[in-house]
Tab-separated table of C-alpha atoms and ligand atoms in Angstrom:
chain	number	residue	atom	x	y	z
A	141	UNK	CA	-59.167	10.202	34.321
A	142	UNK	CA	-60.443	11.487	30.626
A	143	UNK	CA	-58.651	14.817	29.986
A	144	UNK	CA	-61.404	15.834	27.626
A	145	UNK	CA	-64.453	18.534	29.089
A	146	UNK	CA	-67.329	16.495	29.363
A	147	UNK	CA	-70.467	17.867	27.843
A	148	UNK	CA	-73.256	15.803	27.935
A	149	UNK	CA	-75.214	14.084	30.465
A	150	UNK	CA	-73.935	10.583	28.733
A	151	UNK	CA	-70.426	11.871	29.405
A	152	UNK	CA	-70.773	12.586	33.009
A	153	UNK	CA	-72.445	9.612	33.774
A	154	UNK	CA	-69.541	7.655	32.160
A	155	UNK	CA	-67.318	9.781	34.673
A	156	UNK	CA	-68.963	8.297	36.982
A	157	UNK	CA	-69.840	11.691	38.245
A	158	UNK	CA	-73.841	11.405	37.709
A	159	UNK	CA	-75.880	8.528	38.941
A	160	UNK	CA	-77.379	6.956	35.415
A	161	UNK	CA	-81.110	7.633	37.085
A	162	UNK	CA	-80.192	11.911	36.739
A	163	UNK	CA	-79.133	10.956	33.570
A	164	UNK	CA	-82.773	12.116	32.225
A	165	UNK	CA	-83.018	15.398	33.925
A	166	UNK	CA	-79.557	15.869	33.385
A	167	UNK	CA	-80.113	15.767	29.829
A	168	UNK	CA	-83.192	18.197	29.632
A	169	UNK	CA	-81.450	20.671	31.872
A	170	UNK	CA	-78.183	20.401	29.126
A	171	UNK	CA	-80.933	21.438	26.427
A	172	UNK	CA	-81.873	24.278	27.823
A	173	UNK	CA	-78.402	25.946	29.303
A	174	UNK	CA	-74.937	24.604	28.520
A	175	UNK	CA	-72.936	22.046	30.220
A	176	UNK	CA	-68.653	21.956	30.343
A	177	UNK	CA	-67.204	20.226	33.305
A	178	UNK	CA	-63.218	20.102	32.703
A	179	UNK	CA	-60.957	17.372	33.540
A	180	UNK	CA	-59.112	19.770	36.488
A	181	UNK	CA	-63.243	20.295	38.133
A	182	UNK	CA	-64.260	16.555	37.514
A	183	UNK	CA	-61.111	15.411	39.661
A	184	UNK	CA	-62.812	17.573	42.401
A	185	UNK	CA	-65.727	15.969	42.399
A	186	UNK	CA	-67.190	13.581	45.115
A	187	UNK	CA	-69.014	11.325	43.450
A	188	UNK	CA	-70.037	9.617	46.801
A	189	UNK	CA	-71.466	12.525	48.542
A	190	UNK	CA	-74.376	13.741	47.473
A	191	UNK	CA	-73.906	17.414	48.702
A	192	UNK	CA	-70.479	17.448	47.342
A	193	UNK	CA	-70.153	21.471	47.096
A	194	UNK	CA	-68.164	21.428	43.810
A	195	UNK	CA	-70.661	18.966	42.446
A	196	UNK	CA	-73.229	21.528	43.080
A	197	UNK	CA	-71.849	23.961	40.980
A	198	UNK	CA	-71.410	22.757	37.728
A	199	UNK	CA	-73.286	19.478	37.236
A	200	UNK	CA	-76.756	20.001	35.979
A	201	UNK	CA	-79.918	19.541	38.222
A	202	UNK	CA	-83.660	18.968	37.558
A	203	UNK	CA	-83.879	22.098	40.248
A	204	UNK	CA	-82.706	24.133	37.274
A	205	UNK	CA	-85.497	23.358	35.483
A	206	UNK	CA	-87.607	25.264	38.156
A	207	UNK	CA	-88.144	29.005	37.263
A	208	UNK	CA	-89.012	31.253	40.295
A	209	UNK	CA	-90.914	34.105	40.306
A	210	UNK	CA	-89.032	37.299	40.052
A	211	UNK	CA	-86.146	35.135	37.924
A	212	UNK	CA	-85.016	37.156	34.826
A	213	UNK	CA	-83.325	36.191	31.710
A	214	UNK	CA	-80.987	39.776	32.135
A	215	UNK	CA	-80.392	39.982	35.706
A	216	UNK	CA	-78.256	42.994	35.799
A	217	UNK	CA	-79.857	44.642	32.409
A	218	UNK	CA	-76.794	44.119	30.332
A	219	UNK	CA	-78.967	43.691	26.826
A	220	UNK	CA	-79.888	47.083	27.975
A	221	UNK	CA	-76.996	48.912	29.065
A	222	UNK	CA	-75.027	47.705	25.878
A	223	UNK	CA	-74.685	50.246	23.195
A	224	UNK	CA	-72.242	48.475	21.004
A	225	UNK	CA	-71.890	44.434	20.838
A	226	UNK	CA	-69.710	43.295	23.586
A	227	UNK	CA	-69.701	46.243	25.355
A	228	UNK	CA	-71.562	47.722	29.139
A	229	UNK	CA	-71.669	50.629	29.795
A	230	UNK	CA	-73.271	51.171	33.181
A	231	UNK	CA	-70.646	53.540	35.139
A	232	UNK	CA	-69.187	56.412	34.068
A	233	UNK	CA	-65.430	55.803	34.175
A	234	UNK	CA	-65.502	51.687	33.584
A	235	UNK	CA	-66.842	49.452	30.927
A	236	UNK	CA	-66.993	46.250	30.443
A	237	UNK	CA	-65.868	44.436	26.922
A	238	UNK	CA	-66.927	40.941	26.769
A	239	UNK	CA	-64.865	39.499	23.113
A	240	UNK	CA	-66.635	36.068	23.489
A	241	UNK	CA	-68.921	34.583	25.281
A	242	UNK	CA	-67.272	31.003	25.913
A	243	UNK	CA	-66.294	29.801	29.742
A	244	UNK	CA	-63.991	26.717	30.271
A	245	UNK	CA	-67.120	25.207	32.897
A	246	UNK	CA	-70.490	26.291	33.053
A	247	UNK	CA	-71.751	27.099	36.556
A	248	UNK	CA	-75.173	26.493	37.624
A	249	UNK	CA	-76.264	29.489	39.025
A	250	UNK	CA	-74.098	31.834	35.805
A	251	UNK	CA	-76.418	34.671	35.790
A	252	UNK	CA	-75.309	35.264	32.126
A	253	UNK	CA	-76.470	31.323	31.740
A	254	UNK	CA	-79.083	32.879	28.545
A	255	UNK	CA	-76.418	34.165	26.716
A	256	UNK	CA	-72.871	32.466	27.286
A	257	UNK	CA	-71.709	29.065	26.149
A	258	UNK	CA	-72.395	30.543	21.946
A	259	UNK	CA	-69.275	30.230	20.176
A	260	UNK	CA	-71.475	32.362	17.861
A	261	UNK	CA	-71.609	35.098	20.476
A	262	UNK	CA	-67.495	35.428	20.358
A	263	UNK	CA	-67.383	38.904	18.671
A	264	UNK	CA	-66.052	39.117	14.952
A	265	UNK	CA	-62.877	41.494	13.960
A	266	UNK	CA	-64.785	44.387	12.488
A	267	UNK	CA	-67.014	43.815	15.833
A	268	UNK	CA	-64.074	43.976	18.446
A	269	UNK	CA	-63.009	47.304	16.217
A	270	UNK	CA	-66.059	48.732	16.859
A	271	UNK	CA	-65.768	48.240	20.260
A	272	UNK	CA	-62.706	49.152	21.043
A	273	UNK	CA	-63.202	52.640	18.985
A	274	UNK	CA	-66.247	52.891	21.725
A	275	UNK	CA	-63.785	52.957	24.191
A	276	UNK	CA	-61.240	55.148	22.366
A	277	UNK	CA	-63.913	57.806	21.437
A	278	UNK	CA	-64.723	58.106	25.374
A	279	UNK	CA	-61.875	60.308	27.530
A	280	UNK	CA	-64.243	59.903	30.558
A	281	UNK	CA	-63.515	55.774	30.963
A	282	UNK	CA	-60.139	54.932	32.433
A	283	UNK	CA	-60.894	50.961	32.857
A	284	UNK	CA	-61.713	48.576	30.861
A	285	UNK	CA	-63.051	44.933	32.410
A	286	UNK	CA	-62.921	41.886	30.058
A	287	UNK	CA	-65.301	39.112	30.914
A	288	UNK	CA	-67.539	37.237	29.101
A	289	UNK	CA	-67.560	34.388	28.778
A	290	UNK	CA	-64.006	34.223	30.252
A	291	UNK	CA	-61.584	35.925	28.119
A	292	UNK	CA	-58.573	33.825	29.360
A	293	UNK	CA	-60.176	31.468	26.665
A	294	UNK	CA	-58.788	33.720	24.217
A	295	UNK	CA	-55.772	31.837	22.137
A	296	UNK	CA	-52.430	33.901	23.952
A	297	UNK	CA	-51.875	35.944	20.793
A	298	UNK	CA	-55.592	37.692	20.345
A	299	UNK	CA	-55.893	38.206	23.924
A	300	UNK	CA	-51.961	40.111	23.466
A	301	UNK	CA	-52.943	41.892	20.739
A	302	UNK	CA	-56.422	43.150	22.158
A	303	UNK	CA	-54.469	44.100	25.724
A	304	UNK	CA	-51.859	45.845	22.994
A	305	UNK	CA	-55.057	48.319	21.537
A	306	UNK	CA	-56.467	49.014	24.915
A	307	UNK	CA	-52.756	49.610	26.160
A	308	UNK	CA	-53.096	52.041	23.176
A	309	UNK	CA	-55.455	54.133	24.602
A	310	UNK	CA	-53.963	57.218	26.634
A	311	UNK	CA	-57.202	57.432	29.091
A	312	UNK	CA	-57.109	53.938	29.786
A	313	UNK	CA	-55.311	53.341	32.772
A	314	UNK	CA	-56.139	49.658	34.000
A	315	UNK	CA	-57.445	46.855	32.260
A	316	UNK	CA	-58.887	44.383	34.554
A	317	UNK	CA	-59.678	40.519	33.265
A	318	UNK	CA	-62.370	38.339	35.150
A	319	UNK	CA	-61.917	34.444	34.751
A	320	UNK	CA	-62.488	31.128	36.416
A	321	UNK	CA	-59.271	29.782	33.896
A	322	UNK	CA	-57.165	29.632	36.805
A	323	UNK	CA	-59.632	27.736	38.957
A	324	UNK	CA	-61.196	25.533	36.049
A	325	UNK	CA	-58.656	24.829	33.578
A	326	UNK	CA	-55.333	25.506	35.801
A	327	UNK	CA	-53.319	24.283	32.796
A	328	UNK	CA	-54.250	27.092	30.415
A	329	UNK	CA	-52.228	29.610	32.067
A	330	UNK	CA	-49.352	28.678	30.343
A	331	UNK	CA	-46.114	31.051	30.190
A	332	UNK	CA	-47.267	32.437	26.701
A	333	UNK	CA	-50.881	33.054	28.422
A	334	UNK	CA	-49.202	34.730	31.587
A	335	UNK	CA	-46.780	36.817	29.109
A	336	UNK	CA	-49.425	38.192	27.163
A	337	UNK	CA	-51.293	39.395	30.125
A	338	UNK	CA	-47.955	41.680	31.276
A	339	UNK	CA	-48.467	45.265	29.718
A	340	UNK	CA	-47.421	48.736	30.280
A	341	UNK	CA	-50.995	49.428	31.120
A	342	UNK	CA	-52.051	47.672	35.003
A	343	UNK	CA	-53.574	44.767	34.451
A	344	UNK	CA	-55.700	43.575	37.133
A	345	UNK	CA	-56.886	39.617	37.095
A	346	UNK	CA	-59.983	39.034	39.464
A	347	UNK	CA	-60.308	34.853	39.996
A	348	UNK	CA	-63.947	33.261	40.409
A	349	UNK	CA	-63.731	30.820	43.188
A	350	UNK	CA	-66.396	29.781	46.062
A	351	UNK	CA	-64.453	27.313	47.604
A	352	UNK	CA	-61.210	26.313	49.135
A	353	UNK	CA	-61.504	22.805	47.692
A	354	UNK	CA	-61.516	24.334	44.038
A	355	UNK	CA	-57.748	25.934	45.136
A	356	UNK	CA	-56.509	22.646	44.142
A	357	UNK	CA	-52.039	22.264	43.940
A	358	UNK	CA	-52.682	22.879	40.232
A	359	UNK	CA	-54.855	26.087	40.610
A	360	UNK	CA	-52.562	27.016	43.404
A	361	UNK	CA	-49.486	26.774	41.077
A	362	UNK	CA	-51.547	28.482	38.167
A	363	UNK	CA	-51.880	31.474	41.014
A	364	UNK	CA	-48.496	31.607	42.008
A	365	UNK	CA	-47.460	32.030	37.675
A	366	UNK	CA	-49.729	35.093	37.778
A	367	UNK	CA	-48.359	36.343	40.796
A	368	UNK	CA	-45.321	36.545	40.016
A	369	UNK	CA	-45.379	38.242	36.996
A	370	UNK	CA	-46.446	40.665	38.970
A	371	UNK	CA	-50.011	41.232	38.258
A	372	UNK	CA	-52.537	42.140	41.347
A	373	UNK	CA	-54.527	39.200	42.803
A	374	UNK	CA	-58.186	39.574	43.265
A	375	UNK	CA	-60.894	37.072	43.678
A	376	UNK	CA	-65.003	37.333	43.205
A	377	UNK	CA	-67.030	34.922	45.029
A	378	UNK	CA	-70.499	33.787	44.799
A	379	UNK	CA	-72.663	33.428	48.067
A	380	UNK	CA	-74.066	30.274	47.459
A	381	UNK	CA	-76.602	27.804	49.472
A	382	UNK	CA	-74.899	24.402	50.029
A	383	UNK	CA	-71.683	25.385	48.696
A	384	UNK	CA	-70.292	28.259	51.032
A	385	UNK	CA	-73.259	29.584	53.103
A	386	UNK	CA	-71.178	28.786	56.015
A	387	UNK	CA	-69.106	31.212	57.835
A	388	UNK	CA	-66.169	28.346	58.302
A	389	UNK	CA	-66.489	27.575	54.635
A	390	UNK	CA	-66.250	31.058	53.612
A	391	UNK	CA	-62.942	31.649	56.318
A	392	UNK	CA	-61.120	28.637	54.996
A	393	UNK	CA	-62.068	29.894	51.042
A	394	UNK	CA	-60.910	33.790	52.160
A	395	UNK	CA	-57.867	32.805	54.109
A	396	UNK	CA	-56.592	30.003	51.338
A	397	UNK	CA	-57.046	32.951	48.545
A	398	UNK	CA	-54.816	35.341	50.850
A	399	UNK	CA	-51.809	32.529	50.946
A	400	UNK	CA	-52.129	32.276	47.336
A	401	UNK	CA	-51.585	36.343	47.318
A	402	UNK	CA	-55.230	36.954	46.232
A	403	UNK	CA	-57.044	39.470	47.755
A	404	UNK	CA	-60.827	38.774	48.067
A	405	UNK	CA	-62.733	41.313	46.183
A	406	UNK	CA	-66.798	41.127	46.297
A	407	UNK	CA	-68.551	38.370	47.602
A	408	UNK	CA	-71.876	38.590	45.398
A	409	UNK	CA	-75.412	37.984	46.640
A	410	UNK	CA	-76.585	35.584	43.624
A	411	UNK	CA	-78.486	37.466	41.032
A	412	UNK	CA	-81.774	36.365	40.286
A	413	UNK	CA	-80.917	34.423	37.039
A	414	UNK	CA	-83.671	32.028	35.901
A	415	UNK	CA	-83.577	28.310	37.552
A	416	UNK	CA	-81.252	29.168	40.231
A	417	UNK	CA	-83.572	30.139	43.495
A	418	UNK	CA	-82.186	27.161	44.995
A	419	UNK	CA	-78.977	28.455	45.737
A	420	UNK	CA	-80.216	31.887	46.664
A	421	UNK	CA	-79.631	32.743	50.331
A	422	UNK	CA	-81.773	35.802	51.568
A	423	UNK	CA	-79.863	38.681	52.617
A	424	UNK	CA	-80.168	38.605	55.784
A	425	UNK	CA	-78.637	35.053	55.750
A	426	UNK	CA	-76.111	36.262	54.144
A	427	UNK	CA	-75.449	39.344	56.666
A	428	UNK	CA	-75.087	36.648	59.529
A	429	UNK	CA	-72.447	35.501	57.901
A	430	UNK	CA	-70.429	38.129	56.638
A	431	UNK	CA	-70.831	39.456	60.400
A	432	UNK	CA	-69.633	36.180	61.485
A	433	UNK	CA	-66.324	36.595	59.444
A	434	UNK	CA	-65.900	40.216	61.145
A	435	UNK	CA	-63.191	39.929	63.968
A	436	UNK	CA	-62.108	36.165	63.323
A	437	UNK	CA	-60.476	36.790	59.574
A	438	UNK	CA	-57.638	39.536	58.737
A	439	UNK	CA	-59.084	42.591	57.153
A	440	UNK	CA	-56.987	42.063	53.787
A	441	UNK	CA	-59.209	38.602	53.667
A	442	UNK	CA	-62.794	40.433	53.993
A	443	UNK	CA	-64.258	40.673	50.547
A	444	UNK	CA	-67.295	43.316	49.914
A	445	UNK	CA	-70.281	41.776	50.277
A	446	UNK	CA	-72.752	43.431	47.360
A	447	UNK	CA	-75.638	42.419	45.430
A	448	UNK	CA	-76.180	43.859	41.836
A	449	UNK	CA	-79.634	45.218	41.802
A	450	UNK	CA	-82.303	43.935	39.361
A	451	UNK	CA	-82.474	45.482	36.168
A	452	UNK	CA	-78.911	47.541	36.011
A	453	UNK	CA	-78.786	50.224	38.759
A	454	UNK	CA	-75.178	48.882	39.786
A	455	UNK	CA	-73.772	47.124	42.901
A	456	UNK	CA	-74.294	48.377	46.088
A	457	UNK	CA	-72.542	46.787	49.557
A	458	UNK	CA	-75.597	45.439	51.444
A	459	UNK	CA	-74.049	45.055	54.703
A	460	UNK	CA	-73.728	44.022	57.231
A	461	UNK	CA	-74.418	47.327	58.991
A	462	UNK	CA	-72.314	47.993	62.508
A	463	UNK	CA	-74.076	51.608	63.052
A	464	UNK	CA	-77.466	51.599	65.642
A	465	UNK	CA	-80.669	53.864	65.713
A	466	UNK	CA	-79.291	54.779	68.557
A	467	UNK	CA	-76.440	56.752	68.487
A	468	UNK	CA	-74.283	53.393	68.923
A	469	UNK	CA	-71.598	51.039	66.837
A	470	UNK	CA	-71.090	47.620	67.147
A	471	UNK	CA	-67.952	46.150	67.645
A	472	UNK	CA	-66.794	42.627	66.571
A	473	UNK	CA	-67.642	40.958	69.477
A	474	UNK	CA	-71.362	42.515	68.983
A	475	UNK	CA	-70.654	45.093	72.589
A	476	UNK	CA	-71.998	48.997	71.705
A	477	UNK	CA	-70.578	51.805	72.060
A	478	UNK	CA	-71.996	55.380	71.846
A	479	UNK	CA	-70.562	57.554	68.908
A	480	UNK	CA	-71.490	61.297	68.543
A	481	UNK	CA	-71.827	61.783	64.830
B	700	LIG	C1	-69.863	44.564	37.810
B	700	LIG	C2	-69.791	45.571	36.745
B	700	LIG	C3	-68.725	46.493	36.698
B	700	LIG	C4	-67.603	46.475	37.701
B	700	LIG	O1	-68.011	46.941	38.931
B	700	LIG	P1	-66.908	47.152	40.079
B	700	LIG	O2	-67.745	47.542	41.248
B	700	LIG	O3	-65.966	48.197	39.608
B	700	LIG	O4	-66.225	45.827	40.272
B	700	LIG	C5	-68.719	47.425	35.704
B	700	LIG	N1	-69.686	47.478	34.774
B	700	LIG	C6	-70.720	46.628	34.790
B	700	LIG	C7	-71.755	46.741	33.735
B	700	LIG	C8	-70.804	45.629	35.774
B	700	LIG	O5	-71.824	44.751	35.764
């Protein structure tokens, strides 16, 4: 097994992780949105079965290709809601600072997928100033979210000395990191990477993962470094047809995060990034089975499940709702009972 990321549609079909007749589409699709499968996510892979649900992730598909109505190129309006580079500013007490724009593995349905994968896009020093004296000129934010790109990317010392500034900051009171690093590319959570993510300031690390089968011994061991240097577990998964729209999936995924001391955060309704209807479950599919989870899982393993609306307005829960037209709630085992509001 190659250690290097594989990039191209040659590459993976030298893996042996593409059949050499996608190589073609493969190809076109890695024109048009970027491609990084690393050595940890290729040794996931399936090559045998065709609906292999890590496969489905993050090696490119002709389906791609395939641009829905409704798709947009800014799902969530971050071009709009960004008033310096790097930073969003949709809420008024959190903001998000993205210092490049570079993931370790590109996944298919990425609803940043028209922006990230630009080493260009990783933000310059005078840049990264400018954003962090956003945040420093603004007493009304008290968190700060890198993401990206994935900021665990960051060499050890840039992403110390950037936690060091927004430690800094007297309003700031958590920084919180998003990243698939521990999932992707378990072996770049090294000690210096774990020690320059302890600070005075909470910081919070939120793990991308959509299935159990990505929890791998080596992401499991990557989990258990950041655990116990003491910084809070959370994951973020993506509801995603033919990779975990299945309430057994989704149970084995929530309950495998909790034994790693991860506590499942939001499970996101895909966002309606361009080329990526096909893994887009409708709502109410995806309210079956969240309600299916309700009663057989432990409450600490029972993400949110939210959707980000179109064009910026901000995540909202969507469900599933336990409270009738008539006066009633439904319990876990779907009985009603009557409850005088
Ligand atoms: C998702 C997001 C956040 C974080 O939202 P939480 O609900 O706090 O996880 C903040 N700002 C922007 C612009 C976002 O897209």
């Amino acid at each position: 097994m190659t250690r290097r990321t594989l990039r191209t549609a040659a590459q993976l079909v030298t893996a042996g992780l593409l059949p050499s007749d996608r190589a073609a589409e493969a190809g076109r699709v890695a024109g048009r949105y970027t491609v990084a499968v690393t050595a940890a996510v290729a040794a996931l892979i399936d090559p045998t079965d065709a609906a292999d649900p890590i496969a489905r992730q993050y090696l490119p598909s002709a389906a791609e290709l395939i641009e829905a109505p409704g798709d947009r190129s800014d799902p969530i309006g971050d071009q709009r809601l960004s008033p310096v580079k790097g930073i969003v500013h949709r809420y008024p007490d959190r903001v998000l600072l993205k210092p490049l724009l570079v993931c370790p593995v590109y996944c298919r349905f990425c609803f940043r997928r028209e922006t990230v994968g630009d080493a260009e896009g990783t933000l310059t020093a005078a840049e990264l100033e400018a954003a962090i004296a956003y945040v420093a000129a603004r007493p009304e934010l008290r968190e700060v979210i890198l993401t990206g790109g994935d900021p665990l990317m960051l060499p050890p010392s840039r992403l110390r000395a950037l936690i060091d500034r927004l430690t800094a900051i007297p309003h700031i009171e958590t920084i919180r990191i998003h990243s698939r690093v521990p999932v992707a590319d378990p072996e770049r959570v090294t000690d210096a990477l774990v020690a320059a993510l302890k600070a005075e300031t909470a910081v919070w690390l939120a793990v991308h993962v959509n299935h159990s089968r990505e929890l791998s011994p080596a992401a499991r061991a990557a989990l258990a470094r950041l655990a116990g240097a003491g910084l809070p577990l959370l994951s973020q998964t993506v509801l995603l047809k033919g990779v975990n729209d299945d309430a057994a999936v989704l149970e084995e995924l929530f309950r495998a995060l909790v034994r790693n001391r991860v506590r499942p955060y939001y499970l996101h309704h895909p966002d309606l990034a361009p080329g990526t209807a096909h893994f887009r479950p409708s709502l109410a599919e995806g309210r079956a089975i969240v309600k299916a989870l309700r009663g057989r899982l432990s409450g600490i393993a029972q993400p949110t499940y939210v959707l980000d609306i179109p064009g910026g307005a901000g995540k909202v829960p969507v469900g599933p709702d336990y409270r009738h037209e008539d006066g009633t709630v439904e319990d876990w085992r779907g009985d009603r009972h009557p409850y005088p509001d």
